[in-house]
Coordinates of C-alpha atoms in Angstrom, one line a residue:
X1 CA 8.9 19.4 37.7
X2 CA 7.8 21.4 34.9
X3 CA 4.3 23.4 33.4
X4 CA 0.8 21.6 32.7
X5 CA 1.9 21.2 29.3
X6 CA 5.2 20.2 29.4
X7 CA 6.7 16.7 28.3
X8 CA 9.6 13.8 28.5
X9 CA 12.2 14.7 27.0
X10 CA 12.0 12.6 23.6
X11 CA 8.9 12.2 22.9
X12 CA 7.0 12.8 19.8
X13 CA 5.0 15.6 19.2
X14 CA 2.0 14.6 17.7
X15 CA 1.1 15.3 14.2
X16 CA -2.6 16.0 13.5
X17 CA -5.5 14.1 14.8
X18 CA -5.7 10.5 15.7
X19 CA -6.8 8.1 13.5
X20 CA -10.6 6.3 14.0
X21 CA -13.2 4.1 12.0
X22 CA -15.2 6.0 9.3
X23 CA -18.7 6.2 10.2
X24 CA -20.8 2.9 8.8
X25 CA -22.7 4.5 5.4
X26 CA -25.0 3.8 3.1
X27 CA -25.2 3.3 -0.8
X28 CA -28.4 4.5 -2.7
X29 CA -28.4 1.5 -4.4
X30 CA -26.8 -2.1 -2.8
X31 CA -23.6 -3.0 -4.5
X32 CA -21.6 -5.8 -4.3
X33 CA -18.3 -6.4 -3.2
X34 CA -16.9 -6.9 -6.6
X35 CA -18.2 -3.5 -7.4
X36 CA -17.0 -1.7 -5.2
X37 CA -13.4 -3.3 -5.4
X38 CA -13.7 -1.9 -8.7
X39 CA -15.1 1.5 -7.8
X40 CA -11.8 1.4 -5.3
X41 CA -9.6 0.1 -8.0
X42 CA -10.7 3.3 -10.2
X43 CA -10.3 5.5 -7.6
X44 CA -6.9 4.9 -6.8
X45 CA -5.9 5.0 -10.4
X46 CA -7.2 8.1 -11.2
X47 CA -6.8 10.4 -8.0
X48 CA -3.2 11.4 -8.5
X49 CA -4.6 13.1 -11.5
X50 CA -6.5 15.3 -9.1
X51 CA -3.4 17.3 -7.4
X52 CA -1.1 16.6 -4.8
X53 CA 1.7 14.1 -5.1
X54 CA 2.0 10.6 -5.8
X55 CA 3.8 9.2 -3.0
X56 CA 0.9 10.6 -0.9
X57 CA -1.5 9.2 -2.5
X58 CA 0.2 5.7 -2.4
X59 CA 0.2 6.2 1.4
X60 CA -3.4 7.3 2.0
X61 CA -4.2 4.0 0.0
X62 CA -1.7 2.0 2.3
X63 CA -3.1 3.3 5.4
X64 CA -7.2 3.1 4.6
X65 CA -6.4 -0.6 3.8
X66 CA -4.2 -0.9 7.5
X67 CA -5.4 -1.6 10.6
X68 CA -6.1 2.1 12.6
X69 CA -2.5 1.9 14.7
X70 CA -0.6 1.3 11.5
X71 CA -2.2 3.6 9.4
X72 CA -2.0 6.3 12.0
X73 CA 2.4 5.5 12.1
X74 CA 1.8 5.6 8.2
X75 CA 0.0 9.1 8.1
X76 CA 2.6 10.4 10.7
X77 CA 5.7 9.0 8.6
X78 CA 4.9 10.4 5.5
X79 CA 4.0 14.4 7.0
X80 CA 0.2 14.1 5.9
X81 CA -2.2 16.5 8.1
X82 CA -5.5 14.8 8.9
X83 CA -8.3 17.0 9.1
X84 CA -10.5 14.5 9.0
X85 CA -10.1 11.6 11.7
X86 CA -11.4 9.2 9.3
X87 CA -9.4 10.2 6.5
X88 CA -11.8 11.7 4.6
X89 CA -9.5 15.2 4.2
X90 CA -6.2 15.5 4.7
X91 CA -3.6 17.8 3.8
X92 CA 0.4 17.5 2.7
X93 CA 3.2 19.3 3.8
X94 CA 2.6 22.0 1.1
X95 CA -1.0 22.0 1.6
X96 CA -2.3 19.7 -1.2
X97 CA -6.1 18.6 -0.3
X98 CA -6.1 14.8 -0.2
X99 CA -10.6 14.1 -0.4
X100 CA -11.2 10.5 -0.1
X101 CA -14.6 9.3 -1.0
X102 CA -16.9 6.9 1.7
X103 CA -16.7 3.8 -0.7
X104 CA -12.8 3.9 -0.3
X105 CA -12.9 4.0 3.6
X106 CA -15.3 1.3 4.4
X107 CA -17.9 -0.8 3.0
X108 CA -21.6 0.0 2.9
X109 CA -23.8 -1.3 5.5
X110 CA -26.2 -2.4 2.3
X111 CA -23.2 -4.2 0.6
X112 CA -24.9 -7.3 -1.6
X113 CA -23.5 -10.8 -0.7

């Protein structure tokens, strides 16, 4: 028998918030799915140049492209804080802001066929 609070033996403590679906969006003006694979493609390349490291990065891209149960085992493997269920803002270890941007997340509800 033991407190309210108390667990098994073993089991994980959890780290951060779970994991959801972003919320559906809109762009101002339709795109189509070419252009915002592109718009994604940029993205990627260019936001380690924004701070944090690398290898974080590389996961946060990993887990917005997974399915929400393995991106939530990714985001708890490699220590990244989400402040943000939907992965929006999260943190590192050391407290490097990770901002992810609606067109990485999910597609528009206006996307273009």
């Amino acid at each position: 028998m033991g407190c309210v609070g108390s667990k098994e033996k073993g089991e994980p403590e959890p780290r951060g918030k779970r994991i959801r679906k972003p919320r559906p969006w809109k762009q101002e003006m339709p795109i189509t799915r070419a252009e915002i694979k592109r718009m994604r493609e940029e993205f990627w390349d260019t936001a380690p140049h924004y701070g944090g490291k690398k290898e974080i990065w590389d996961a946060l891209r990993v887990a917005v492209e997974a399915d929400l149960s393995m991106a939530q085992t990714i985001v708890e493997s490699a220590g990244i804080i989400v402040s943000s269920e939907d992965l929006s803002c999260c943190y590192d270890e050391r407290g490097a802001k990770y901002d992810l941007p609606n067109y990485v997340l999910s597609d528009p509800v206006n996307l273009k066929d």
